[in-house]
Coordinates of C-alpha atoms in Angstrom, one line a residue:
T73 CA -109.1 96.6 -84.4
R74 CA -109.3 96.2 -88.3
K75 CA -112.4 96.5 -90.1
N76 CA -113.6 95.7 -93.6
K77 CA -112.9 99.0 -95.0
C78 CA -110.4 100.5 -92.0
I79 CA -108.3 100.8 -88.9
K80 CA -110.0 102.1 -86.3
V81 CA -107.8 103.7 -83.5
M82 CA -108.9 103.3 -80.3
N83 CA -108.0 107.0 -77.7
H84 CA -106.6 106.2 -74.7
S85 CA -110.1 105.7 -72.8
G86 CA -110.3 103.1 -75.1
T87 CA -113.3 104.6 -77.2
S88 CA -113.0 105.3 -81.0
H89 CA -111.3 107.9 -81.6
A90 CA -110.4 107.9 -85.2
D91 CA -111.1 105.3 -88.1
V92 CA -108.4 104.7 -90.4
V93 CA -108.4 104.4 -94.4
P94 CA -104.8 103.1 -95.7
C95 CA -105.1 104.0 -99.4
Y96 CA -103.0 105.3 -102.1
T97 CA -103.6 108.4 -105.0
H98 CA -106.0 107.0 -107.8
K99 CA -105.7 109.1 -111.2
V100 CA -108.8 109.0 -114.4
L101 CA -107.9 111.0 -117.3
E102 CA -110.7 112.0 -119.3
T103 CA -108.4 112.2 -122.5
P104 CA -104.6 112.4 -123.1
N105 CA -103.3 114.8 -122.6
S106 CA -106.2 116.2 -120.7
S107 CA -107.1 117.6 -117.4
Y108 CA -107.4 114.3 -114.7
Y109 CA -109.3 114.3 -111.6
E110 CA -108.1 112.6 -108.9
G111 CA -109.0 110.4 -106.0
I112 CA -108.2 106.8 -103.8
K113 CA -107.5 103.4 -103.9
F114 CA -107.7 100.7 -101.9
V115 CA -108.6 96.8 -101.2
A116 CA -110.9 96.1 -98.6
D117 CA -110.2 93.0 -96.3
D118 CA -112.7 91.5 -98.3
G119 CA -110.7 91.6 -101.3
N120 CA -112.8 94.0 -103.4
K121 CA -110.9 97.2 -105.0
I122 CA -112.6 100.2 -104.3
I123 CA -112.3 103.8 -105.6
N124 CA -113.8 106.7 -104.7
Y125 CA -112.9 110.4 -104.9
P126 CA -113.2 111.9 -101.7
T127 CA -112.4 116.4 -102.1
I128 CA -114.5 116.0 -105.1
H129 CA -117.8 114.3 -103.0
F130 CA -117.3 116.8 -100.3
E131 CA -116.7 119.4 -102.6
N132 CA -120.2 119.1 -104.9
G133 CA -121.7 118.1 -101.2
N134 CA -120.9 121.5 -100.3
V135 CA -122.4 122.8 -103.3
K136 CA -125.9 121.2 -103.4
H137 CA -126.3 122.7 -100.0
Q138 CA -126.0 126.0 -100.5
E139 CA -128.0 125.9 -104.3
T140 CA -130.9 123.8 -101.7
N141 CA -130.9 127.1 -99.4
E142 CA -128.9 124.4 -96.8
I143 CA -131.1 121.7 -96.8
Y144 CA -129.6 118.9 -98.6
K145 CA -127.3 118.0 -96.3
K146 CA -130.4 117.7 -93.1
M147 CA -132.9 115.9 -96.0
V148 CA -129.2 113.2 -95.8
R149 CA -129.4 113.1 -92.2
I150 CA -134.1 112.1 -92.4
L151 CA -133.6 109.7 -94.9
K152 CA -130.6 108.6 -92.7
N153 CA -132.8 108.6 -89.6
I154 CA -135.8 106.7 -91.1
N155 CA -133.2 104.4 -92.4
F156 CA -132.3 103.3 -88.8
S157 CA -135.9 103.3 -87.9
L158 CA -136.5 101.5 -90.2
I159 CA -134.2 98.9 -89.7
E160 CA -134.3 99.0 -85.9
E161 CA -138.6 98.0 -86.7
G162 CA -137.4 94.9 -89.4
T163 CA -139.4 96.6 -91.9
L164 CA -135.6 96.9 -93.8
R165 CA -132.3 94.8 -93.5
K166 CA -129.1 96.5 -91.9
G167 CA -127.8 97.0 -95.2
Y168 CA -130.3 97.3 -97.8
A169 CA -129.9 101.3 -98.0
P170 CA -126.3 102.5 -97.0
S171 CA -125.6 105.8 -95.9
H172 CA -123.6 106.2 -99.8
L173 CA -127.0 105.1 -101.7
I174 CA -130.2 107.6 -100.0
E175 CA -126.2 110.2 -99.4
C176 CA -126.5 109.8 -103.3
L177 CA -130.6 109.9 -104.1
V178 CA -131.2 113.2 -102.3
Y179 CA -127.7 114.1 -104.1
N180 CA -129.5 113.8 -107.6
V181 CA -132.6 115.7 -106.8
P182 CA -133.2 118.6 -109.0
P183 CA -133.1 122.5 -106.2
N184 CA -136.3 123.4 -106.9
D185 CA -137.1 119.6 -105.7
F186 CA -136.3 121.9 -102.0
I187 CA -138.1 125.2 -101.7
E188 CA -141.5 123.5 -101.0
S189 CA -142.0 125.5 -97.2
G190 CA -141.5 123.2 -94.3
F191 CA -139.4 120.1 -94.0
K192 CA -142.1 118.3 -94.0
N193 CA -143.6 118.8 -97.2
I194 CA -139.0 119.2 -98.9
L195 CA -138.9 115.2 -97.0
K196 CA -142.6 114.6 -99.3
S197 CA -141.0 115.6 -102.3
V198 CA -137.5 114.3 -102.4
I199 CA -139.8 111.5 -101.8
S200 CA -141.0 111.5 -104.6
R201 CA -138.7 112.3 -107.2
V202 CA -136.7 109.8 -106.0
H203 CA -139.5 107.4 -106.0
S204 CA -141.1 108.8 -109.7
D205 CA -136.6 108.7 -111.0
M206 CA -137.3 105.3 -110.0
S207 CA -139.4 104.0 -112.3
S208 CA -138.1 104.7 -115.0
I209 CA -135.0 102.7 -115.7
N210 CA -133.9 105.4 -118.4
T211 CA -134.0 108.4 -115.4
A212 CA -132.8 106.3 -112.4
H213 CA -129.3 105.2 -115.0
I214 CA -128.9 109.8 -115.0
Y215 CA -128.4 108.9 -111.3
K216 CA -124.6 109.6 -110.7
E217 CA -122.6 109.6 -107.4
V218 CA -121.8 113.1 -105.3
H219 CA -118.7 112.9 -106.9
E220 CA -120.1 113.0 -110.3
I221 CA -117.8 111.2 -111.9
K222 CA -119.4 107.2 -111.8
S223 CA -122.7 106.3 -112.1
L224 CA -124.9 105.3 -109.3
F225 CA -126.4 102.5 -111.0
G226 CA -124.7 99.3 -111.7
G227 CA -122.4 98.1 -109.4
E228 CA -123.5 97.7 -105.9
Y229 CA -126.7 100.4 -105.7
S230 CA -129.9 99.2 -108.2
P231 CA -132.9 101.5 -109.3
I232 CA -135.2 99.3 -107.5
Q233 CA -133.5 99.1 -103.9
A234 CA -133.6 102.5 -104.5
R235 CA -137.5 102.6 -105.5
T236 CA -138.4 100.6 -102.8
F237 CA -135.9 102.3 -99.9
M238 CA -138.2 105.3 -100.6
E239 CA -142.1 104.2 -100.2
Y240 CA -140.4 102.0 -96.8
A241 CA -139.7 106.0 -96.3
W242 CA -143.2 107.4 -97.6
G243 CA -144.5 104.4 -95.4
H244 CA -143.0 105.1 -92.6
V245 CA -143.2 109.0 -92.6
G246 CA -147.1 108.4 -92.9
F247 CA -146.9 110.1 -95.6

């Protein structure tokens, strides 16, 4: 079954087994005669050309997880679950705060903000940091995607969108 960005491959029982993204290698040179970033490129069914760097993304995410005493991925999961709840209750529309945006926002939070005691305090620190950073256009535009090659804002996401999501997350948790 085709979706916009992948082909869903079913297993024998008819349940989803895997998503396959037909793509090709994409390389970006930093300067002539220098090293390059290697990623993937593909064209979605809706015509959008997508360039991503999944290996670098994976490696950077793992480093961040270690730097935060293995809290980073847990905070991403908590905020994604809050997003699902906000959609389910009708507060946010589906797609307003995609998983990729949430993961990137948490990635940009400094490791020191993950050292509070208890998940609730860490979550409060993460939400506060992102909300505050999104109030300053200069600070917001420092945010990068997890692979650190592309800016998080200026394409499909905006600082206002990120700030609004964090406001709703804050209210949902009851801070």
